[in-house]
XYZ file of C-alpha atoms in Angstrom:
679
model
C -30.480 3.993 -64.557
C -33.591 5.109 -62.706
C -35.479 8.146 -63.930
C -35.392 11.498 -62.134
C -39.136 11.192 -61.532
C -38.615 7.888 -59.682
C -35.934 9.465 -57.444
C -38.216 12.361 -56.578
C -41.013 9.926 -55.840
C -38.833 7.976 -53.364
C -37.841 11.210 -51.657
C -41.483 12.247 -51.245
C -42.369 8.839 -49.831
C -39.520 9.036 -47.296
C -40.536 12.563 -46.274
C -44.149 11.466 -45.862
C -43.074 8.459 -43.768
C -40.912 10.607 -41.476
C -43.713 13.148 -41.058
C -46.105 10.345 -40.194
C -43.683 8.966 -37.618
C -43.233 12.384 -35.992
C -46.956 13.165 -35.787
C -48.119 9.603 -35.077
C -48.478 10.117 -31.324
C -50.398 13.337 -31.836
C -52.804 11.641 -34.221
C -53.410 8.879 -31.703
C -54.320 11.417 -29.052
C -56.618 13.290 -31.404
C -58.435 10.139 -32.499
C -59.652 9.619 -28.932
C -61.632 12.864 -29.038
C -62.905 12.285 -32.575
C -60.966 15.080 -34.274
C -59.586 12.815 -37.050
C -62.900 11.379 -38.223
C -62.307 12.026 -41.917
C -63.207 9.870 -44.908
C -60.579 7.254 -45.724
C -58.126 8.362 -48.427
C -58.193 6.958 -51.946
C -55.264 7.660 -54.250
C -55.868 8.576 -57.886
C -55.208 5.428 -59.894
C -53.258 5.826 -63.142
C -53.258 3.492 -66.154
C -51.122 4.022 -69.283
C -52.179 2.796 -72.700
C -49.736 2.555 -75.596
C -51.478 2.689 -78.932
C -50.076 0.730 -81.918
C -48.390 2.345 -84.897
C -50.763 4.174 -87.189
C -49.692 2.164 -90.273
C -49.742 -1.088 -88.251
C -45.993 -1.911 -88.538
C -42.873 -0.426 -87.007
C -40.344 0.436 -89.695
C -36.619 -0.003 -89.237
C -36.042 3.732 -89.690
C -38.597 4.647 -86.966
C -38.368 2.150 -84.077
C -40.679 2.628 -81.060
C -39.405 4.825 -78.245
C -41.533 3.143 -75.501
C -41.314 -0.466 -74.343
C -43.455 -2.210 -71.752
C -41.694 -4.207 -69.055
C -44.672 -5.837 -67.283
C -48.324 -5.142 -66.547
C -47.482 -2.121 -64.346
C -44.196 -0.629 -65.586
C -42.617 0.674 -68.810
C -39.435 2.332 -69.966
C -38.656 5.055 -72.471
C -35.345 6.068 -74.021
C -33.525 8.987 -72.453
C -33.242 11.693 -75.077
C -30.116 13.041 -73.418
C -28.324 9.696 -73.388
C -29.529 7.024 -75.788
C -27.745 4.353 -73.759
C -30.021 4.985 -70.770
C -33.779 4.595 -70.234
C -36.328 6.249 -67.970
C -38.511 3.812 -66.045
C -42.065 4.486 -64.840
C -44.377 2.401 -62.705
C -48.149 2.846 -62.622
C -51.196 0.952 -61.462
C -51.628 -0.663 -64.893
C -49.921 -0.650 -68.283
C -51.657 -1.738 -71.484
C -49.454 -2.425 -74.486
C -50.063 -2.260 -78.185
C -52.046 -5.518 -78.284
C -54.395 -4.649 -75.430
C -58.099 -4.519 -76.283
C -60.881 -2.189 -75.173
C -62.251 -4.923 -72.930
C -58.889 -5.294 -71.186
C -58.733 -1.609 -70.307
C -62.355 -1.438 -69.197
C -62.345 -4.614 -67.101
C -58.938 -3.894 -65.554
C -59.331 -0.222 -64.585
C -62.860 1.185 -65.050
C -65.300 -1.563 -64.112
C -64.146 -1.888 -60.452
C -65.084 1.723 -59.608
C -68.731 1.418 -60.742
C -69.750 -0.303 -57.517
C -68.989 2.901 -55.583
C -71.883 4.654 -57.340
C -74.370 2.285 -55.698
C -72.906 3.306 -52.317
C -73.672 6.982 -52.960
C -70.066 7.939 -53.849
C -68.583 9.711 -56.875
C -66.247 8.326 -59.529
C -64.264 9.838 -62.410
C -62.542 8.500 -65.503
C -60.202 10.887 -67.362
C -58.549 10.234 -70.718
C -55.313 12.286 -70.974
C -52.603 12.509 -73.600
C -51.255 14.418 -76.597
C -53.288 14.892 -79.737
C -53.478 11.782 -81.909
C -52.676 9.410 -79.018
C -56.094 7.691 -79.072
C -58.029 9.312 -76.188
C -61.371 9.487 -78.017
C -60.959 5.921 -79.252
C -60.363 4.756 -75.676
C -63.472 6.558 -74.389
C -65.899 6.038 -77.298
C -64.399 3.274 -79.436
C -66.189 1.999 -82.515
C -69.254 -0.181 -83.174
C -66.948 -3.218 -83.427
C -64.844 -2.235 -80.363
C -66.910 -0.130 -77.916
C -64.940 2.088 -75.600
C -65.161 2.933 -71.923
C -68.330 5.085 -72.122
C -70.721 2.578 -73.759
C -69.389 -0.323 -71.700
C -69.671 1.604 -68.426
C -73.229 2.755 -69.195
C -74.321 -0.735 -70.142
C -72.981 -2.268 -66.922
C -74.230 0.611 -64.756
C -77.778 0.355 -66.101
C -77.715 -3.390 -65.510
C -76.575 -2.865 -61.908
C -79.302 -0.303 -61.242
C -81.983 -2.626 -62.652
C -80.839 -5.431 -60.370
C -80.489 -3.289 -57.249
C -83.719 -1.378 -57.861
C -85.916 -4.420 -58.546
C -89.091 -5.066 -56.572
C -88.400 -6.314 -53.086
C -85.026 -4.566 -52.825
C -84.631 -1.833 -50.189
C -83.617 0.911 -52.664
C -85.315 2.421 -55.722
C -82.760 3.675 -58.287
C -82.958 6.124 -61.190
C -80.258 7.225 -63.674
C -79.917 10.568 -65.479
C -77.270 11.826 -67.904
C -75.838 15.210 -68.909
C -73.323 15.916 -71.669
C -71.270 19.101 -72.040
C -68.096 20.454 -73.594
C -65.629 23.154 -72.576
C -64.743 25.037 -75.762
C -62.530 28.113 -75.481
C -63.392 28.506 -71.769
C -67.131 28.259 -72.445
C -69.325 25.557 -70.934
C -71.764 24.400 -73.645
C -74.611 21.922 -73.239
C -74.359 19.326 -76.012
C -77.892 18.043 -75.314
C -79.245 21.587 -75.784
C -76.798 23.605 -77.934
C -79.061 26.681 -77.885
C -78.642 27.176 -74.133
C -75.426 29.183 -74.523
C -72.533 29.562 -72.112
C -73.316 28.058 -68.689
C -71.817 28.972 -65.334
C -70.219 26.657 -62.778
C -71.373 27.004 -59.170
C -70.562 25.432 -55.825
C -73.209 24.693 -53.183
C -72.890 24.989 -49.403
C -71.562 21.420 -49.125
C -68.781 21.950 -51.678
C -70.476 20.092 -54.542
C -69.842 21.429 -58.044
C -73.002 22.013 -60.087
C -74.015 23.716 -63.330
C -77.419 25.460 -63.205
C -79.417 25.053 -66.396
C -77.596 21.928 -67.578
C -79.946 19.447 -69.261
C -80.608 16.145 -67.516
C -82.129 13.242 -69.423
C -83.515 10.207 -67.571
C -82.330 6.882 -68.969
C -83.567 3.425 -68.051
C -81.977 1.358 -70.815
C -79.014 1.499 -73.162
C -81.354 2.400 -76.017
C -82.378 5.535 -74.109
C -78.711 6.417 -73.648
C -77.944 6.042 -77.371
C -81.003 8.108 -78.314
C -79.629 11.081 -76.360
C -75.873 10.535 -76.626
C -75.381 9.935 -80.343
C -76.996 13.211 -81.552
C -75.196 15.123 -78.797
C -71.822 13.648 -79.854
C -72.287 15.147 -83.295
C -72.612 18.584 -81.654
C -69.087 18.383 -80.229
C -66.541 20.686 -81.852
C -63.933 18.844 -83.958
C -61.473 20.002 -86.581
C -58.788 18.735 -88.973
C -55.062 19.234 -88.328
C -51.911 17.768 -89.795
C -51.838 15.077 -87.103
C -55.537 14.155 -86.962
C -58.410 14.546 -89.391
C -60.994 14.672 -86.578
C -59.158 16.332 -83.733
C -61.197 17.180 -80.634
C -61.178 20.935 -80.136
C -62.866 20.842 -76.732
C -62.975 18.865 -73.479
C -66.057 16.630 -73.380
C -67.617 15.624 -70.042
C -70.380 13.018 -69.690
C -72.039 13.234 -66.263
C -74.139 10.276 -65.106
C -76.098 10.573 -61.834
C -77.434 7.605 -59.899
C -80.179 8.602 -57.425
C -81.241 6.102 -54.769
C -84.312 6.375 -52.527
C -84.948 4.000 -49.659
C -88.381 2.382 -49.851
C -88.769 1.907 -46.083
C -88.123 4.130 -43.090
C -86.039 6.204 -42.476
C -86.358 6.932 -46.262
C -82.723 7.840 -46.939
C -81.476 9.329 -50.206
C -78.147 8.706 -51.927
C -76.600 10.320 -54.978
C -73.583 9.048 -56.880
C -71.977 10.849 -59.840
C -69.866 9.343 -62.609
C -67.685 11.713 -64.659
C -66.479 10.306 -68.006
C -64.073 12.926 -69.381
C -62.411 12.987 -72.783
C -59.767 15.708 -72.577
C -58.503 17.493 -75.641
C -54.845 16.781 -76.401
C -51.985 19.187 -75.976
C -50.713 20.451 -79.310
C -47.439 21.731 -80.755
C -48.578 24.322 -83.297
C -45.314 23.948 -85.251
C -46.195 20.338 -86.028
C -49.984 20.687 -86.292
C -49.811 23.754 -88.537
C -52.641 25.544 -86.717
C -53.621 28.965 -87.966
C -56.464 31.361 -87.332
C -59.292 29.694 -85.422
C -57.348 26.460 -84.909
C -54.505 28.441 -83.340
C -56.940 30.118 -80.947
C -58.492 26.749 -80.053
C -55.133 25.119 -79.366
C -54.157 28.083 -77.187
C -57.246 27.613 -75.012
C -56.626 23.841 -74.796
C -52.957 24.207 -73.810
C -53.843 26.868 -71.219
C -56.426 24.667 -69.500
C -54.044 21.674 -69.483
C -51.290 23.875 -68.036
C -53.627 24.905 -65.191
C -54.468 21.240 -64.703
C -50.780 20.524 -64.165
C -50.543 23.404 -61.666
C -53.486 21.955 -59.713
C -51.804 18.538 -59.488
C -48.513 20.114 -58.339
C -50.317 22.229 -55.705
C -52.090 19.159 -54.343
C -48.864 17.154 -54.149
C -46.959 19.955 -52.451
C -49.774 20.716 -49.996
C -50.019 24.395 -50.940
C -52.686 26.447 -49.129
C -54.251 27.559 -52.417
C -55.093 25.184 -55.234
C -55.795 27.106 -58.490
C -59.064 25.374 -59.376
C -60.705 28.647 -60.430
C -58.021 29.555 -62.970
C -59.742 27.401 -65.605
C -63.233 26.072 -66.315
C -61.782 22.580 -66.741
C -60.076 22.472 -63.342
C -63.129 24.069 -61.734
C -65.237 21.197 -63.053
C -62.594 18.628 -62.035
C -62.424 19.959 -58.474
C -64.236 16.858 -57.231
C -62.090 14.458 -59.296
C -58.644 15.718 -58.260
C -58.269 16.244 -54.528
C -62.007 15.926 -53.952
C -64.390 13.130 -53.004
C -64.308 10.909 -56.110
C -62.709 7.569 -56.915
C -60.637 8.714 -59.892
C -58.861 6.772 -62.609
C -56.586 8.530 -65.126
C -55.955 6.776 -68.441
C -52.852 8.313 -70.038
C -52.678 7.611 -73.766
C -49.255 7.731 -75.439
C -47.918 7.105 -78.946
C -44.958 4.816 -79.791
C -43.425 6.935 -82.620
C -40.209 8.847 -81.945
C -41.658 12.034 -83.394
C -44.073 12.078 -80.403
C -41.207 11.579 -77.937
C -41.494 14.947 -76.152
C -45.297 14.699 -75.891
C -44.971 11.152 -74.550
C -42.467 12.145 -71.867
C -44.652 15.096 -70.848
C -47.737 12.845 -70.566
C -45.837 10.245 -68.521
C -44.501 12.889 -66.124
C -48.009 14.292 -65.611
C -49.343 10.774 -64.989
C -46.570 10.102 -62.462
C -47.456 13.291 -60.553
C -51.193 12.572 -60.726
C -50.943 9.187 -59.027
C -49.746 10.917 -55.856
C -52.951 12.977 -55.531
C -55.088 11.867 -52.612
C -58.909 12.001 -52.710
C -61.291 11.382 -49.807
C -64.502 9.787 -51.090
C -67.567 9.773 -48.852
C -71.195 8.711 -49.159
C -73.629 11.441 -50.242
C -76.585 10.465 -48.060
C -79.468 12.497 -46.665
C -83.027 12.088 -45.423
C -86.116 12.936 -47.447
C -87.865 16.192 -46.447
C -91.017 14.444 -45.184
C -88.949 12.251 -42.842
C -87.909 15.355 -40.892
C -90.864 17.717 -40.877
C -90.500 21.412 -40.031
C -90.718 22.288 -36.344
C -92.906 25.260 -35.420
C -92.042 27.084 -32.228
C -94.779 28.508 -30.047
C -94.402 31.433 -27.685
C -93.904 29.093 -24.729
C -91.234 27.115 -26.606
C -89.243 30.258 -27.371
C -88.952 30.924 -23.642
C -86.380 29.211 -21.479
C -87.266 26.463 -18.968
C -87.987 28.836 -16.018
C -89.997 31.268 -18.183
C -91.912 28.428 -19.834
C -92.786 27.017 -16.407
C -94.155 30.392 -15.293
C -96.059 30.813 -18.586
C -97.867 27.521 -18.101
C -100.938 27.462 -15.934
C -101.263 25.325 -12.812
C -103.325 22.717 -14.669
C -100.774 22.344 -17.470
C -97.946 22.215 -14.975
C -99.687 19.466 -13.089
C -100.393 17.508 -16.258
C -96.903 17.968 -17.699
C -95.125 16.844 -14.546
C -93.813 13.273 -14.724
C -95.132 10.589 -12.400
C -92.954 10.268 -9.308
C -93.497 6.505 -9.015
C -92.199 5.656 -12.539
C -88.697 4.264 -12.026
C -86.395 3.867 -15.077
C -84.937 0.538 -15.996
C -81.331 1.734 -16.171
C -79.203 4.762 -15.449
C -78.821 5.574 -19.131
C -82.587 5.686 -19.601
C -82.915 7.852 -16.499
C -80.561 10.515 -17.790
C -81.383 10.285 -21.494
C -84.229 12.458 -22.831
C -85.090 9.784 -25.393
C -87.666 8.340 -22.990
C -89.936 11.312 -23.940
C -89.916 10.489 -27.656
C -92.881 8.086 -27.598
C -94.939 10.295 -29.912
C -92.310 10.540 -32.672
C -92.162 8.658 -35.951
C -91.480 4.958 -35.125
C -88.655 4.676 -37.649
C -86.904 7.807 -36.392
C -87.466 6.720 -32.793
C -85.880 3.330 -33.501
C -82.772 4.948 -34.980
C -82.437 7.362 -32.061
C -82.842 4.584 -29.512
C -80.232 2.426 -31.227
C -77.767 5.311 -31.231
C -78.586 6.034 -27.603
C -77.853 2.431 -26.642
C -74.585 2.592 -28.585
C -73.501 5.708 -26.701
C -74.517 4.134 -23.399
C -72.444 1.028 -24.174
C -69.403 3.244 -24.800
C -69.647 4.742 -21.317
C -71.504 7.963 -22.197
C -73.552 9.091 -19.194
C -76.810 10.497 -20.481
C -75.812 11.849 -23.879
C -77.670 15.137 -24.522
C -79.868 13.740 -27.277
C -77.105 12.200 -29.390
C -74.815 15.237 -29.253
C -77.064 17.331 -31.490
C -76.603 21.121 -31.508
C -78.136 22.951 -28.574
C -80.795 24.793 -30.579
C -82.039 21.690 -32.394
C -81.986 19.691 -29.150
C -84.105 22.245 -27.295
C -86.560 22.512 -30.188
C -86.997 18.739 -30.314
C -87.454 18.369 -26.564
C -89.987 21.201 -26.414
C -91.927 19.737 -29.329
C -92.128 16.386 -27.541
C -93.221 18.093 -24.323
C -95.996 19.957 -26.148
C -97.277 16.724 -27.661
C -97.331 15.075 -24.236
C -99.333 17.992 -22.814
C -101.800 17.786 -25.691
C -102.327 14.077 -25.075
C -102.977 14.712 -21.382
C -105.481 17.461 -22.192
C -107.349 15.138 -24.545
C -107.493 12.447 -21.854
C -108.911 14.935 -19.331
C -111.529 16.110 -21.821
C -112.530 12.520 -22.520
C -113.040 11.873 -18.807
C -115.258 14.971 -18.516
C -117.424 13.826 -21.434
C -117.802 10.358 -19.911
C -118.874 11.865 -16.573
C -121.408 14.077 -18.345
C -122.908 11.113 -20.182
C -123.230 9.164 -16.921
C -125.050 12.117 -15.308
C -127.499 12.311 -18.215
C -128.234 8.592 -17.981
C -128.905 8.899 -14.233
C -131.293 11.813 -14.823
C -133.200 9.884 -17.484
C -133.496 6.920 -15.150
C -135.043 9.104 -12.438
C -137.641 10.588 -14.840
C -138.570 7.071 -16.133
C -138.608 8.366 -19.683
C -135.752 8.503 -22.205
C -134.834 11.964 -23.352
C -134.955 11.021 -27.024
C -138.653 9.919 -26.776
C -140.075 13.158 -25.356
C -142.724 14.734 -27.616
C -142.267 18.123 -29.172
C -143.706 21.191 -27.480
C -146.063 22.155 -30.345
C -149.623 20.887 -30.521
C -150.543 17.944 -32.807
C -153.992 18.234 -34.420
C -154.258 15.062 -36.484
C -152.759 11.584 -36.223
C -151.466 11.701 -39.797
C -148.398 13.585 -40.996
C -148.832 17.380 -41.065
C -150.126 18.709 -44.367
C -147.966 20.998 -46.423
C -151.079 22.966 -47.539
C -153.969 23.863 -45.254
C -157.446 24.955 -46.450
C -158.972 27.567 -44.111
C -162.718 28.165 -44.485
C -164.507 31.398 -43.486
C -166.624 31.226 -40.347
C -169.820 32.276 -42.203
C -169.421 29.470 -44.714
C -169.006 26.958 -41.890
C -172.180 28.217 -40.210
C -174.175 28.002 -43.479
C -173.017 24.454 -44.070
C -173.859 23.536 -40.492
C -177.454 24.921 -40.938
C -177.902 23.036 -44.224
C -179.734 19.708 -43.745
C -177.628 17.948 -46.399
C -174.286 18.994 -44.884
C -171.807 16.267 -44.208
C -170.553 16.160 -40.612
C -166.864 15.376 -40.033
C -165.879 14.338 -36.531
C -162.457 14.989 -34.959
C -162.212 12.414 -32.198
C -159.946 12.306 -29.152
C -159.439 8.638 -28.370
C -157.945 9.261 -24.950
C -160.763 11.357 -23.452
C -163.675 10.123 -25.638
C -164.627 13.750 -26.406
C -166.296 14.669 -29.722
C -165.943 17.966 -31.522
C -168.296 18.579 -34.458
C -167.087 20.591 -37.408
C -169.251 21.391 -40.400
C -167.834 21.456 -43.881
C -165.017 19.611 -45.637
C -162.061 20.592 -43.413
C -162.173 22.934 -40.379
C -160.736 23.429 -36.899
C -162.638 24.198 -33.665
C -160.558 25.311 -30.644
C -161.470 24.774 -26.998
C -159.832 25.663 -23.656
C -158.915 22.031 -23.168
C -156.946 22.076 -26.397
C -155.237 25.346 -25.456
C -153.936 23.771 -22.255
C -152.232 20.826 -23.974
C -148.818 22.522 -23.836
C -148.943 22.630 -20.033
C -149.448 18.894 -19.693
C -146.654 16.479 -18.819
C -144.976 14.427 -21.567
C -146.657 11.261 -20.281
C -150.136 12.806 -20.614
C -149.400 14.167 -24.127
C -148.255 10.771 -25.269
C -151.716 9.346 -24.439
C -153.588 11.795 -26.746
C -154.224 10.490 -30.282
C -156.383 12.343 -32.796
C -157.871 10.968 -35.997
C -159.939 12.518 -38.789
C -162.995 10.792 -40.258
C -164.440 11.778 -43.673
C -167.599 10.513 -45.315
C -167.226 7.727 -47.920
C -168.892 9.852 -50.659
C -166.274 12.560 -50.335
C -163.470 9.975 -50.344
C -164.796 8.335 -53.495
C -165.308 11.695 -55.158
C -161.759 12.773 -54.270
C -160.219 9.568 -55.641
C -162.180 9.983 -58.897
C -161.072 13.589 -59.150
C -157.402 12.548 -58.748
C -157.821 9.726 -61.314
C -159.310 12.119 -63.903
C -156.482 14.544 -63.356
C -153.921 11.773 -63.781
C -155.444 10.617 -67.090
C -156.307 13.997 -68.662
C -154.180 16.644 -66.950
C -150.936 18.049 -68.342
C -147.654 18.185 -66.478
C -148.532 21.643 -65.229
C -151.949 20.410 -63.977
C -150.347 17.462 -62.224
C -148.045 19.797 -60.329
C -151.123 21.255 -58.577
C -151.443 17.981 -56.662
C -149.748 17.623 -53.330
C -146.422 15.666 -53.280
C -146.076 15.918 -57.088
C -143.080 17.916 -58.285
C -141.790 18.698 -61.809
C -139.845 15.462 -62.154
C -142.652 13.207 -60.959
C -145.151 15.060 -63.175
C -142.978 14.342 -66.222
C -142.674 10.685 -65.168
C -146.474 10.372 -64.881
C -147.059 11.934 -68.326
C -144.411 9.689 -69.914
C -145.818 6.558 -68.262
C -149.325 7.477 -69.467
C -148.097 7.856 -73.060
C -146.420 4.447 -72.971
C -148.973 2.344 -71.028
C -152.267 4.194 -71.514
C -154.593 5.757 -68.921
C -154.555 4.839 -65.227
C -157.259 2.381 -64.166
C -157.016 3.340 -60.494
C -155.099 5.795 -58.343
C -152.928 2.998 -56.888
C -151.305 2.537 -60.312
C -149.021 5.407 -59.366
C -146.922 2.873 -57.465
C -145.857 1.411 -60.824
C -144.337 4.731 -61.859
C -140.559 4.868 -61.134
C -139.690 6.897 -58.046
C -143.068 6.598 -56.219
C -143.000 4.183 -53.278
C -145.789 2.745 -51.160
C -145.285 5.212 -48.297
C -145.295 8.130 -50.721
C -148.510 6.807 -52.238
C -150.239 6.698 -48.829
C -149.268 10.269 -47.932
C -150.203 11.385 -51.445
C -153.783 10.075 -51.077
C -154.245 11.573 -47.594
C -153.085 15.009 -48.681
C -154.896 15.294 -52.033
C -158.240 13.668 -51.130
C -158.754 16.028 -48.186
C -157.708 19.038 -50.253
C -159.940 18.169 -53.223
C -162.860 17.389 -50.936
C -162.529 20.729 -49.159
C -162.222 22.536 -52.488
C -165.355 20.898 -53.787
C -167.345 21.985 -50.693
C -166.166 25.549 -51.074
C -167.081 25.589 -54.785
C -170.544 24.103 -54.211
C -171.413 26.625 -51.554
């Protein structure tokens, strides 16, 4: 005799088929306009696991109440009529001799590949207390359960897909929490307290403040998971010495980032959920705190059943918010996840009512339809923010009036440029030459696809009007800026050509023109000038032993006599040098001649100062600063006194050119000082 659940299932299937036949034509019409573009459905898959007897053998006085028929169906005795059985059919059935590897490889391992596609997946362990849910999810060191096996395979997949040379870079993070008496507690950080459950604008469920630990190997996972597992609330009852008093949820996130343009991002979530078992307080003997815990567990599981019934019946309101558990499972039941429910049952007759209740819930759950989709987005830097100017905020007529005549002329397209096809003529994508090459390639490919489907000039890939106008105005502004830069470049080139023509007419390059100030000597200008009084110059000129220094003009062969060590005599011819042409100034060359006695005396004076003077005395010389004075004193202490003034070239930091200017400046200054002192 078939079970009542099987009869109801056939009725629902017939009703769904008739409804599909009635609305089939309407769906076909809607698909033409794109109204039925929804993610493909994925039914919740259900697997049932029958644990062996606790003592290992089935006694004659307590035969099993459940018997497996094949790998997908089972039967259980009808408590109303022992001559009849209730038959159930699921996606998979694992008997008493099934191993952890059989359950994992047959039901859990196939859904891991969806995480690498940016989709979500869920694994729920359901059943009465003592049915083996925690053993199925965690296992033992000898027989690992679903959680360690799934993490080991997932980390291996991410290492292979995220290796060098692959298009995606992958990272894995984990979070671990429990729902204890309607409180969300972080097992990785027990001191965080009760957390809240939120929903973002896209309908994704998230928990602000929940700890996330990055893991790259199975050793990293064990380092975080094992201490957190000890934080889970457990207690002893008559049926189980370590009964789970809370619902435990392990959340594993797989983030993917594309290494090349357009730099897409994907995020896949894996929920591994170990539900607490429903309890009959008359058999468990719960009192006090245990009674309160079992009440919270049974309430959340009752709401879970209401959610499944509401989804199957198509009710307008699904009571997800009536419990923290169902709020967290909103994505797993009726959401966007590939879900697998593992219903754990016991073979003993004393668990008959709990077993029937679990099987009925599993039968209703396999009719729930989810719609998984890929969680994909672009990185923020791939789509930069668009800033609107005052001209962009105006409409096309106002923007045309706001532009000047020059900008309007530059921004106008060339009338002779003919497009290659009608689609390119009507499509605004031909103005996107200044965009990111990767984004431009994607837009052009989509534009060609729309053109091949008969779309006449799609308005920029059917984007919203505001975004389309912003993008087109941004492209137009960039085109105008490029044209302005080209015009400015042409003006600069014309200016340079005019300057070259002017230089050619003057027969003298502009860069070689002399400065407007008057040059007195042929050597470099002195930093320190010695000015002698006029009376002293006259006395030295009247003295018979005075040395005469001659300032010669090589160009005009004109001599000017100056008495004393260093002096200047001005004449009207020298005053009129500024009025001469650059060619005439370039011919003048002045040189200063000093007597050999004064030169020798000046060199000796410098040599004595180098050998006997301190650093402060050396700084009185021209071209000698504090650093060079210290270098000279240090060199003298190491190598002894200077034999000649040219030995300064051996000191670090004094080059040959510096030595030449040093002699010219200091010999003239010392010679002039000596003359002034003698007079």
